[in-house]
Every structure is written in C-alpha cells, then in structure tokens.
Coordinates of C-alpha atoms in Angstrom, one line a residue:
Chain R
M854 CA 3.1 1.0 17.9
T855 CA 2.8 4.7 17.8
W856 CA 3.8 7.4 15.3
N857 CA 5.3 10.5 17.0
E858 CA 5.3 13.8 15.2
L859 CA 8.9 15.1 15.4
P860 CA 10.7 18.4 14.9
A861 CA 12.4 17.9 11.5
R862 CA 15.5 19.8 12.7
D863 CA 15.9 17.9 15.9
I864 CA 15.7 14.2 15.2
E865 CA 18.7 13.7 17.4
S866 CA 16.9 14.5 20.6
W867 CA 14.1 12.1 19.9
V868 CA 16.6 9.3 19.1
A869 CA 18.6 10.0 22.3
Q870 CA 15.5 10.0 24.4
I871 CA 14.5 6.5 23.1
Q872 CA 18.0 5.2 23.5
S873 CA 18.4 6.4 27.0
S874 CA 15.2 4.6 28.0
R875 CA 16.5 1.1 27.3
L876 CA 19.4 -1.2 26.5
P877 CA 20.1 -1.8 22.8
P878 CA 17.8 -4.7 21.7
A879 CA 19.4 -7.7 20.1
N880 CA 19.5 -8.1 16.3
Y881 CA 18.6 -11.5 14.8
K882 CA 19.5 -13.7 11.8
L883 CA 16.3 -14.9 10.1
A884 CA 15.5 -18.4 8.9
G885 CA 15.9 -19.6 5.3
R886 CA 13.4 -21.7 3.5
D887 CA 14.5 -25.0 4.9
E888 CA 14.6 -23.8 8.5
V889 CA 11.1 -22.4 8.1
L890 CA 9.9 -25.7 6.7
G891 CA 11.6 -27.5 9.6
R892 CA 9.9 -25.3 12.1
L893 CA 6.6 -25.9 10.5
K894 CA 7.0 -29.7 10.7
E895 CA 6.7 -29.3 14.4
S896 CA 3.1 -28.1 13.9
S897 CA 0.3 -30.4 13.1
Q898 CA -1.2 -27.6 11.0
S899 CA 1.8 -27.2 8.6
A900 CA -0.1 -28.5 5.7
E901 CA -2.6 -25.7 5.9
V902 CA -0.2 -22.9 5.0
R903 CA 2.1 -22.1 2.1
V904 CA 5.6 -20.9 2.5
R905 CA 6.2 -18.1 0.0
D906 CA 9.2 -18.5 -2.3
D907 CA 10.1 -14.8 -2.2
S908 CA 10.1 -14.1 1.5
F909 CA 9.6 -17.4 3.3
T910 CA 6.6 -15.9 5.1
L911 CA 3.4 -17.9 5.5
E912 CA 0.0 -17.4 3.9
R913 CA -3.2 -19.3 3.4
R914 CA -5.9 -18.6 0.9
Q915 CA -9.2 -20.4 1.3
W916 CA -12.8 -20.2 0.1
V917 CA -15.1 -20.4 3.1
S918 CA -18.8 -20.2 3.7
A919 CA -19.8 -17.5 6.1
E920 CA -22.2 -19.9 7.9
S921 CA -19.7 -22.7 8.4
G922 CA -17.8 -21.3 11.3
E923 CA -14.7 -22.0 9.2
L924 CA -13.9 -18.3 9.1
Q925 CA -13.4 -18.0 12.8
R926 CA -11.2 -21.1 12.7
I927 CA -9.0 -19.6 10.1
V928 CA -8.6 -16.4 12.1
S929 CA -7.7 -18.3 15.3
F930 CA -5.4 -20.5 13.3
A931 CA -3.5 -17.5 11.8
Q932 CA -3.3 -15.8 15.1
H933 CA -2.0 -18.9 16.8
L934 CA 0.6 -19.7 14.0
G935 CA 1.8 -16.0 14.0
K936 CA 2.6 -16.3 17.7
W937 CA 3.9 -19.8 17.7
I938 CA 6.2 -19.7 14.6
D939 CA 8.5 -17.2 16.3
N940 CA 7.4 -17.0 19.9
R941 CA 6.0 -13.5 19.4
I942 CA 3.5 -11.5 21.4
L943 CA 0.6 -10.3 19.2
K944 CA -1.7 -7.3 19.9
P945 CA -4.7 -6.2 17.9
G946 CA -3.7 -3.6 15.3
R947 CA -5.2 -0.2 15.6
G948 CA -7.8 0.0 12.9
I949 CA -9.6 3.2 13.8
G950 CA -8.4 6.7 14.6
R951 CA -5.1 6.3 12.9
P952 CA -3.2 9.5 13.3
L953 CA -1.8 9.6 9.8
V954 CA -5.1 9.2 8.0
G955 CA -8.4 11.1 8.3
E956 CA -11.6 9.6 9.6
F957 CA -14.1 8.5 7.0
P958 CA -17.9 9.0 7.1
K959 CA -20.1 6.4 8.8
D960 CA -21.9 5.5 5.6
I961 CA -18.7 4.4 3.9
E962 CA -18.2 0.6 4.1
S963 CA -15.1 -0.8 5.6
A964 CA -13.3 -3.9 4.4
S965 CA -13.3 -6.9 6.6
V966 CA -9.7 -7.1 8.0
S967 CA -8.4 -8.6 11.2
S968 CA -4.9 -7.6 12.1
W969 CA -2.4 -8.2 14.9
E970 CA 0.9 -6.4 15.4
S971 CA 3.8 -8.4 16.9
S972 CA 6.4 -7.4 19.4
I973 CA 9.7 -8.9 20.7
E974 CA 10.7 -8.1 24.2
D975 CA 8.4 -5.1 24.3
V976 CA 9.8 -3.7 21.0
P977 CA 7.0 -3.5 18.4
S978 CA 7.3 -4.4 14.7
V979 CA 7.3 -1.2 12.6
G980 CA 7.4 -2.4 9.0
P981 CA 4.7 -3.6 6.6
G982 CA 5.5 -7.1 8.0
G983 CA 5.8 -8.5 11.5
R984 CA 2.0 -8.9 11.7
V985 CA -0.8 -11.3 11.2
T986 CA -3.6 -10.1 8.9
V987 CA -6.7 -11.9 7.8
Y988 CA -8.7 -10.4 4.9
V989 CA -12.2 -11.7 4.2
S990 CA -13.9 -10.9 1.0
H991 CA -17.1 -12.6 -0.1
G992 CA -16.1 -16.1 0.7
M993 CA -12.4 -15.8 0.2
T994 CA -10.0 -15.5 3.1
L995 CA -6.4 -14.6 2.8
A996 CA -4.3 -15.0 6.0
D997 CA -0.9 -13.4 5.9
I998 CA 1.6 -14.4 8.6
T999 CA 4.7 -12.2 8.3
T1000 CA 6.2 -12.9 11.7
R1001 CA 9.5 -14.3 10.3
V1002 CA 11.4 -17.0 12.1
R1003 CA 14.5 -15.9 14.1
T1004 CA 17.4 -18.3 14.3
E1005 CA 20.3 -16.5 16.0
S1006 CA 20.5 -13.6 18.4
M1007 CA 23.3 -11.0 18.0
E1008 CA 24.4 -8.5 20.5
S1009 CA 24.0 -4.9 19.4
R1010 CA 25.3 -1.4 20.2
W1011 CA 23.3 1.8 19.7
R1012 CA 24.4 4.0 16.8
T1013 CA 25.0 7.5 18.1
P1014 CA 22.0 9.9 17.8
G1015 CA 24.2 12.2 15.8
E1016 CA 24.9 9.4 13.2
I1017 CA 21.2 8.7 12.8
A1018 CA 20.3 12.4 12.5
N1019 CA 23.1 12.8 9.9
Q1020 CA 21.7 9.9 7.9
F1021 CA 18.2 11.4 8.2
E1022 CA 19.5 14.7 6.8
R1023 CA 21.4 13.0 4.0
I1024 CA 18.3 11.2 2.8
T1025 CA 15.9 14.1 3.2
R1026 CA 18.4 16.7 2.0
G1027 CA 16.5 19.3 4.1
E1028 CA 13.3 18.9 2.0
F1029 CA 10.9 20.2 4.7
L1030 CA 8.8 22.8 2.9
E1031 CA 5.3 22.5 4.4
T1032 CA 6.0 18.9 5.6
H1033 CA 5.5 17.0 8.8
V1034 CA 7.8 14.3 10.1
F1035 CA 6.7 11.3 12.0
G1036 CA 8.8 8.6 13.6
A1037 CA 8.6 5.3 15.2
F1038 CA 11.1 2.9 16.8
G1039 CA 10.9 -0.9 16.5
Y1040 CA 12.0 -4.0 14.7
Y1041 CA 11.7 -3.3 11.0
E1042 CA 10.0 -6.2 9.2
A1043 CA 9.4 -6.1 5.4
S1044 CA 6.2 -7.1 3.6
K1045 CA 5.7 -10.6 2.4
Y1046 CA 7.0 -9.6 -1.0
E1047 CA 10.6 -9.1 0.1
R1048 CA 13.2 -11.5 1.4
Q1049 CA 14.8 -10.5 4.6
S1050 CA 17.9 -12.1 6.2
Y1051 CA 18.2 -10.1 9.4
L1052 CA 15.7 -8.6 11.8
R1053 CA 17.0 -5.4 13.4
T1054 CA 15.8 -2.4 15.2
A1055 CA 15.3 0.8 13.2
F1056 CA 14.0 4.3 13.4
V1057 CA 11.3 4.6 10.7
F1058 CA 10.4 8.0 9.4
I1059 CA 7.5 9.3 7.4
I1060 CA 7.7 12.6 5.6
D1061 CA 4.3 14.0 4.9
R1062 CA 3.2 17.0 2.9
P1063 CA -0.5 17.3 3.8
T1064 CA -3.1 18.7 1.5
S1065 CA -2.6 22.5 1.2
R1066 CA -3.9 25.4 -0.8
E1067 CA -1.5 24.9 -3.6
G1068 CA 0.4 21.9 -5.0
P1069 CA -0.2 18.2 -4.4
S1070 CA 0.3 16.4 -1.1
W1071 CA 2.8 13.6 -0.9
R1072 CA 4.2 11.0 1.5
T1073 CA 7.3 8.9 1.6
S1074 CA 9.0 6.9 4.3
F1075 CA 12.3 5.2 5.1
A1076 CA 14.1 3.2 7.8
V1077 CA 17.4 3.9 9.4
A1078 CA 19.3 1.2 11.4
A1079 CA 19.1 1.9 15.2
T1080 CA 22.0 -0.3 16.2
E1081 CA 25.0 -2.1 14.8
S1082 CA 26.2 -5.7 15.3
D1083 CA 29.4 -7.3 14.5
G1084 CA 29.3 -9.3 11.3
I1085 CA 26.3 -7.8 9.6
P1086 CA 26.3 -4.9 7.1
P1087 CA 25.0 -1.6 8.4
D1088 CA 21.7 -1.7 6.4
A1089 CA 21.2 -5.4 6.3
G1090 CA 17.6 -6.3 7.2
L1091 CA 16.0 -3.0 6.1
G1092 CA 15.3 -4.2 2.5
S1093 CA 14.0 -1.6 0.1
A1094 CA 13.0 0.7 3.0
G1095 CA 16.7 1.4 3.8
G1096 CA 17.5 3.2 0.6
D1097 CA 17.3 6.8 -0.4
C1098 CA 13.6 7.4 -0.9
L1099 CA 13.5 11.0 -2.2
Chain Z
M231 CA -31.1 -8.6 -4.9
P232 CA -27.7 -8.0 -6.7
R233 CA -27.9 -9.3 -10.3
R234 CA -25.4 -11.6 -11.7
M235 CA -23.0 -9.9 -14.1
T236 CA -22.6 -11.3 -17.6
M237 CA -19.1 -12.0 -18.6
G238 CA -17.2 -9.2 -20.2
S239 CA -14.4 -9.5 -22.7
M240 CA -11.8 -9.0 -20.0
N241 CA -11.7 -12.5 -18.6
T242 CA -9.8 -13.9 -21.6
S243 CA -7.0 -11.4 -21.8
P244 CA -7.3 -8.1 -20.0
R245 CA -5.9 -5.1 -21.8
L246 CA -3.7 -2.9 -19.7
G247 CA -2.8 0.8 -20.0
V248 CA -0.1 1.9 -17.6
G249 CA 1.7 5.1 -17.0
W250 CA 3.6 7.2 -14.5
S251 CA 5.1 10.6 -14.0
T252 CA 8.3 10.9 -12.1
H253 CA 9.0 14.6 -12.6
F254 CA 6.9 17.7 -13.3
D255 CA 7.2 20.7 -15.5
R256 CA 5.4 23.6 -13.8
P257 CA 6.1 27.3 -13.7
W258 CA 8.0 28.8 -10.8
P259 CA 7.4 29.0 -8.0
V260 CA 4.7 26.4 -8.0
R261 CA 7.2 23.9 -9.5
I262 CA 8.9 23.5 -6.1
L263 CA 5.7 22.0 -4.7
Y264 CA 5.6 19.2 -7.3
R265 CA 8.1 17.0 -5.7
R266 CA 9.9 14.5 -7.9
L267 CA 8.5 11.0 -7.6
R268 CA 11.5 8.9 -8.3
Y269 CA 9.8 5.6 -7.7
A270 CA 6.5 6.2 -9.4
Y271 CA 7.5 3.8 -12.1
R272 CA 7.6 0.8 -9.8
A273 CA 4.0 0.1 -8.9
P274 CA 2.5 0.2 -12.4
S275 CA 5.5 -1.7 -13.8
L276 CA 5.3 -4.5 -11.1
F277 CA 1.5 -4.7 -11.8
A278 CA 2.0 -4.9 -15.5
E279 CA 4.7 -7.5 -15.3
Q280 CA 2.7 -9.8 -13.1
M281 CA -0.5 -9.4 -15.2
I282 CA 1.3 -10.0 -18.5
G283 CA 2.8 -13.2 -17.0
A284 CA -0.7 -14.4 -16.6
G285 CA -1.9 -13.5 -20.1
A286 CA -2.8 -9.8 -20.0
T287 CA -1.8 -7.6 -22.9
I288 CA -0.4 -4.1 -22.9
S289 CA -2.3 -1.5 -24.9
F290 CA -0.1 1.4 -23.9
L291 CA 2.8 2.2 -21.6
R292 CA 3.6 5.8 -21.3
F293 CA 5.5 8.0 -18.9
D294 CA 6.8 11.4 -18.1
E295 CA 6.9 13.7 -21.2
R296 CA 5.2 10.9 -23.2
L297 CA 2.2 10.7 -21.0
L298 CA 0.1 13.6 -22.1
A299 CA -3.2 14.9 -20.8
E300 CA -4.4 15.5 -24.3
D301 CA -3.8 11.8 -25.1
L302 CA -6.1 10.8 -22.2
D303 CA -8.8 13.5 -22.3
G304 CA -9.8 13.0 -25.9
T305 CA -8.3 16.2 -27.2
Q306 CA -5.8 14.3 -29.4
M307 CA -6.5 10.7 -28.4
A308 CA -8.5 8.8 -25.8
L309 CA -5.9 6.1 -24.9
A310 CA -7.8 4.8 -21.9
D311 CA -10.8 3.9 -24.2
A312 CA -8.9 0.9 -25.5
V313 CA -8.1 -0.7 -22.1
D314 CA -9.8 -2.7 -19.4
F315 CA -7.4 -1.7 -16.7
L316 CA -5.9 1.7 -16.4
Y317 CA -3.0 2.0 -13.8
L318 CA -1.5 5.4 -13.3
S319 CA 1.0 6.4 -10.7
T320 CA 1.8 10.1 -10.1
H321 CA 0.7 13.0 -7.9
G322 CA -3.0 13.6 -7.4
E323 CA -4.9 16.5 -6.1
N324 CA -8.4 16.9 -4.8
K325 CA -9.9 20.3 -4.3
S326 CA -13.6 21.1 -3.9
A327 CA -14.4 17.4 -4.7
A328 CA -12.7 17.6 -8.0
Y329 CA -9.9 15.1 -8.5
K330 CA -7.0 15.7 -10.9
V331 CA -4.0 13.7 -11.9
A332 CA -0.7 15.7 -12.2
L333 CA 1.1 14.6 -15.4
H334 CA 4.5 15.8 -16.4
G335 CA 3.3 18.9 -18.3
A336 CA -0.3 19.4 -17.3
D337 CA -3.1 18.2 -15.1
W338 CA -5.8 15.8 -16.2
S339 CA -9.2 15.7 -14.7
P340 CA -10.5 12.1 -15.4
A341 CA -14.1 12.7 -14.4
S342 CA -14.7 15.9 -16.2
S343 CA -13.1 14.6 -19.4
G344 CA -15.5 11.7 -19.5
I345 CA -13.2 8.8 -18.7
G346 CA -14.9 5.5 -19.4
A347 CA -16.7 6.2 -22.6
A348 CA -15.5 2.8 -24.0
G349 CA -12.9 1.9 -21.3
P350 CA -11.4 1.4 -18.9
V351 CA -13.6 -0.8 -16.8
I352 CA -11.2 -0.4 -13.8
A353 CA -9.1 2.6 -13.2
V354 CA -6.3 2.6 -10.6
F355 CA -5.2 6.1 -9.6
D356 CA -2.1 5.3 -7.5
T357 CA -1.8 8.8 -6.3
C358 CA -2.7 10.8 -3.2
D359 CA -6.2 12.1 -2.6
L360 CA -8.4 10.3 -5.0
V361 CA -11.1 11.1 -2.5
D362 CA -11.5 13.7 0.2
F363 CA -14.2 12.3 2.5
S364 CA -14.2 15.5 4.5
D365 CA -16.1 17.0 1.5
A366 CA -19.7 16.0 1.7
N367 CA -19.9 16.3 -2.2
W368 CA -17.0 13.9 -2.8
M369 CA -19.0 11.6 -5.1
D370 CA -20.5 14.3 -7.3
S371 CA -17.8 14.3 -10.0
W372 CA -17.8 10.5 -10.3
S373 CA -21.6 10.4 -10.5
Q374 CA -21.8 13.1 -13.2
G375 CA -18.8 12.9 -15.5
V376 CA -17.8 9.3 -16.2
G377 CA -18.7 7.1 -19.1
A378 CA -20.7 3.8 -18.9
A379 CA -17.7 1.5 -19.2
L380 CA -16.0 2.6 -16.0
R381 CA -17.3 0.6 -13.1
L382 CA -14.5 0.6 -10.4
I383 CA -12.1 3.3 -9.4
L384 CA -9.3 2.4 -7.0
G385 CA -6.9 4.7 -5.1
F386 CA -6.3 6.4 -1.8
A387 CA -8.4 8.5 0.6
G388 CA -5.6 10.8 1.6
P389 CA -1.8 10.4 1.1
A390 CA -0.3 7.5 -0.8
T391 CA 3.3 6.6 0.1
V392 CA 5.6 6.5 -2.8
N393 CA 8.9 4.6 -2.3
Q394 CA 10.4 1.3 -3.2
S395 CA 8.8 -0.7 -0.5
A396 CA 5.3 0.6 -0.8
S397 CA 5.3 0.3 -4.6
L398 CA 5.2 -3.4 -4.1
R399 CA 1.4 -2.9 -3.9
G400 CA 1.3 -3.1 -7.7
L401 CA 2.6 -6.7 -7.5
A402 CA 0.4 -7.5 -4.5
F403 CA -2.7 -6.2 -6.4
A404 CA -2.0 -8.3 -9.4
E405 CA -1.2 -11.4 -7.3
N406 CA -4.5 -11.0 -5.4
L407 CA -6.5 -10.6 -8.6
Q408 CA -4.9 -13.7 -10.1
A409 CA -5.8 -15.7 -7.0
G410 CA -9.4 -15.0 -7.6
M411 CA -10.0 -12.4 -5.0
P412 CA -12.6 -9.8 -6.1
I413 CA -11.1 -6.7 -7.7
A414 CA -11.9 -4.1 -5.0
P415 CA -10.7 -6.2 -2.0
S416 CA -7.6 -7.1 -4.1
W417 CA -6.7 -3.5 -4.1
L418 CA -7.6 -2.7 -0.5
S419 CA -5.7 -5.7 0.8
A420 CA -2.7 -5.0 -1.5
V421 CA -2.2 -1.5 0.0
Q422 CA -2.6 -2.9 3.6
Q423 CA -0.1 -5.7 2.8
T424 CA 2.6 -3.2 1.7
S425 CA 2.0 -0.1 3.9
L426 CA 3.5 0.8 7.2
P427 CA 1.0 0.3 10.0
Q428 CA -1.7 2.9 10.5
T429 CA -0.7 4.9 7.5
D430 CA -2.1 4.9 3.9
R431 CA -5.9 4.3 3.5
A432 CA -6.9 2.6 0.3
V433 CA -10.3 3.3 -1.2
A434 CA -12.5 1.5 -3.8
I435 CA -15.4 3.4 -5.5
A436 CA -18.0 1.4 -7.5
I437 CA -20.2 3.0 -10.1
G438 CA -23.4 1.0 -10.5
D439 CA -26.8 1.2 -12.2
D440 CA -28.3 1.2 -8.7
D441 CA -27.2 0.6 -5.1
D442 CA -27.4 -3.2 -5.4
D443 CA -25.4 -3.2 -8.6
A444 CA -22.7 -0.9 -7.1
E445 CA -22.5 -3.1 -4.0
Y446 CA -22.2 -6.2 -6.2
I447 CA -19.3 -4.6 -8.2
L448 CA -17.6 -3.6 -4.9
Q449 CA -17.9 -7.0 -3.3
Q450 CA -17.9 -9.6 -6.1
S451 CA -16.5 -8.5 -9.4
T452 CA -13.5 -10.4 -10.3
L453 CA -11.0 -10.7 -13.1
S454 CA -13.0 -13.6 -14.6
N455 CA -16.3 -11.9 -13.9
P456 CA -15.9 -8.2 -14.7
P457 CA -18.8 -5.8 -14.8
P458 CA -20.4 -5.0 -18.1
P459 CA -21.1 -1.4 -19.1
R460 CA -23.6 0.5 -17.1
T461 CA -27.1 0.9 -18.5
A462 CA -28.8 3.4 -16.2
D463 CA -28.5 7.1 -17.0
T464 CA -28.0 8.1 -13.3
P465 CA -25.3 6.0 -11.6
S466 CA -25.2 4.9 -8.0
I467 CA -21.9 5.3 -6.2
R468 CA -20.7 3.1 -3.3
A469 CA -17.3 3.3 -1.7
E470 CA -15.3 1.0 0.6
V471 CA -12.1 1.7 2.5
C472 CA -9.5 -0.4 4.3
P473 CA -10.1 0.4 8.0

C-alpha cells in the first residue's frame, strides 16, 4: 500500500479520482469465534495456533533455537496460514524507506521482523491488521496472523466524494496549522486487540505535524468509510479508528 | 561475552509509575502549537491495567495539572526514583539532541535532571521524537545525564500516533512482556502490532556498562530478568529500531 500526500483543502478530488478508477469493492461480514475454529479444523496445523478471545485473529508464540531450522518453518507456516485462512494475496511489507518516517543510521540495529501485507481483489489492507507478521527475539518467535476470515459478501455503493470530504472536515475541524495530510485507500482491518464484525473499504488519513522550530510534532490518524451497504451501520468495521481522533 | 544479569527486585512485583498530559498550559501564541492529546490517557492506562492484573503495583498515577515537572526532576520530589517502570504519554520534543517531555504546565528534561538515580529501570516515553537520528550527537544526553538505575529507554524515533487505535500499544506491550518476550522487543513489536503500515518507528535505547552489556540489555532483559544498576562511570549506549 502507498501513502499519498494530499492537499488538506481538496480531499474531495483525491477521493473522486480513486472512485472513478474502479467499481465499489464488496464489503464483508467477518467470522465469529466458532466459524474461525471451524475453518481451522480444515487445516492439519490448527493445533499450532491460538485463536485470540478478543479479536478471533490467530497467533503463535514459540521458543526456538536459531540453529534448528524451526524459525524458517514458523515463518513459512504463518505466511501459508495467513493466505489460506481467508484466501488472501500476501506481499512483503515495505520495511525500508517508509515515507512517513525518517531513515536511521546504519550503525543502529534493526529488530528482526518479517511482514506481509494482504490484499483482496487488488485492494490492499490499510489498518494495523490484515497482515502476517513474525517477530523474532532471542529465541522467542511471535507470529501474528490478522487476516480475518470473511463469511459473507455484501454489495456496496460509493459514498459521494463530498460526503467523505465533509466527514474529513468535521473530524479535523480545519486544524491544519503546519500539518501534512496523507491518505490511503483499502480494506480497513484493525489490530489483533480489537474485535471486528465487518470488513469494509475506507479512506484512511494521517495528519502529521512534523518537527519544526517551535512546538512539538504530533501525528494522528482516522478512517472514513468509503462505501455503504444495506444492512450495516455506516461506521461498522472501522473499530476505534472510525471515531473522532482530535 | 555478555554477562548474565543477576535478578533484580522487579521480577516479584514490578512497581509502576504512570502519567499523561492531555492538555497544555502555555503562553500565547505558542499554546496553539501544543495540540490537545485527547487520548493520551489510554496507552499508560491500558499498560497499567494489564500489568496490575499480573501482579504489578502502582507507585504513582498522575496526569494533567497533577503531573508536575518539579515532582519528577527532584525540585520537590523525585517520583520516578521509586518505580521500576515509568510510562508517560504526552508530547515530546527533541532539539539539538536534547529530549524534553511536555507536561501540562512546563517541560521536563529527563536526562538533564538525572533520571534513574534510584529508578526507574525502564522508562517508556510514549511521545514523539525521543530520538532524532539525523543528529549525530543523539546519544550524548543519555550517556551523560542519567543515573545508574536506568537501563532501558523506550519511545519513538520520529512521530508517535496518538488516537484510540494506536494507544492499544500499551496493552500490547504489557501482554508481550508477560509472555516472556524480552523488554525491548516487547515494545518494538507492540508499536508495530498497533500502527498503520509504514508509519510510526519505535526505538529502544539500552544503557550498559560496556557495549556487550548494552547489547545484552537490548536483546535479553526480561520482566523476570531485569538489569541491575550500572556500575561503570561511563555508560555505553546501544539502540534498536523496528525497521
């Protein structure tokens, strides 16, 4: 996925441009605990992961010896399960050269993290979830698989660019002094610490006040529903990212 | 070779000090630059709740007008001396390699006020700009100012998102610690787990007696195996980021 720097006073044009390039993607109902367990039973490796009680996402913590080859097996396992559990496409996450953070000196160590971002029908995931990440730290591995299981597809309609721009302005209240605005479009998927009942497309915005001569920098972000579907509330699926962040 | 740490007192029942600042009293027109942080309370609260549930104790919990620089810098009190974990969430600034924490009424410069004389062992500055790696002297203040007890400083190299969703890093950090993950990786992965892709960059800074010691702290110190106070006069600094 890519963050685009946007003109804060003309979000509407960016939204319209994205909407004109494709049909509105489907929204989805997500599986509950029993459905996730049922899906896992189809896999011979179901015993190797834990289904979290809060979000029904999958995780595996394990101590491994670096020499055993077990680490590579866990990475492959997590990657396979992240794809298989919800028929997603996974691509390596971009670890270096991230546009919203600075580079760091070569003598600074970097944590051992392998990450893959998922997409559905060419629409990327844009939240803290929707990815497979394996952390390795001195013998302990933690594999997070936050590609949630979809159970039902729902047709959707684009919300108008004006509606989305109005919601953006209501949330930010015009607070643009020395700030930059970044945006991305995709399926918003929450972290493994939040329960989510629907998976829907969203426009995700970051408001960034970078370091300047006076006053502290700050950053906040929020998600705005891109589409609407019959039978689901307008903000369903956006979790705590859908609220007023300022 | 890294030496094995002796057990500290923290493994039985870590003592926590938590605080946050959601709004800021500064003179005009500078005040307008200190944006309100409506959700700054969430990360330290989620961290504390999860840790207390597993046996930690709270030594202090202060916020807004009750979280004073003079209660942290030793002018009136040195609250942080009595804790193992300090977790603060507010604005942070880094200018000329000097980091300061913006509290409600005034700024606090942890390094220059000698944080770590008796505690904390681990300080989490859940703020923007703990470190500015573009400044070649970024480690100077941490290698000169801090006390022997402070061994690990956790925060962000650059901006730190503050909102409801990202604040779940407080919960994630505690959960990772309790699962036995070393302290620094617990923080680095907690930020990664709760951030939007390609955004916030977490950092861990270890203060060791020498390079091997600092490396050991960075990679291997855990809740049940915390580092004892430093003995060398001149500390060695090592840092790790989440890529």
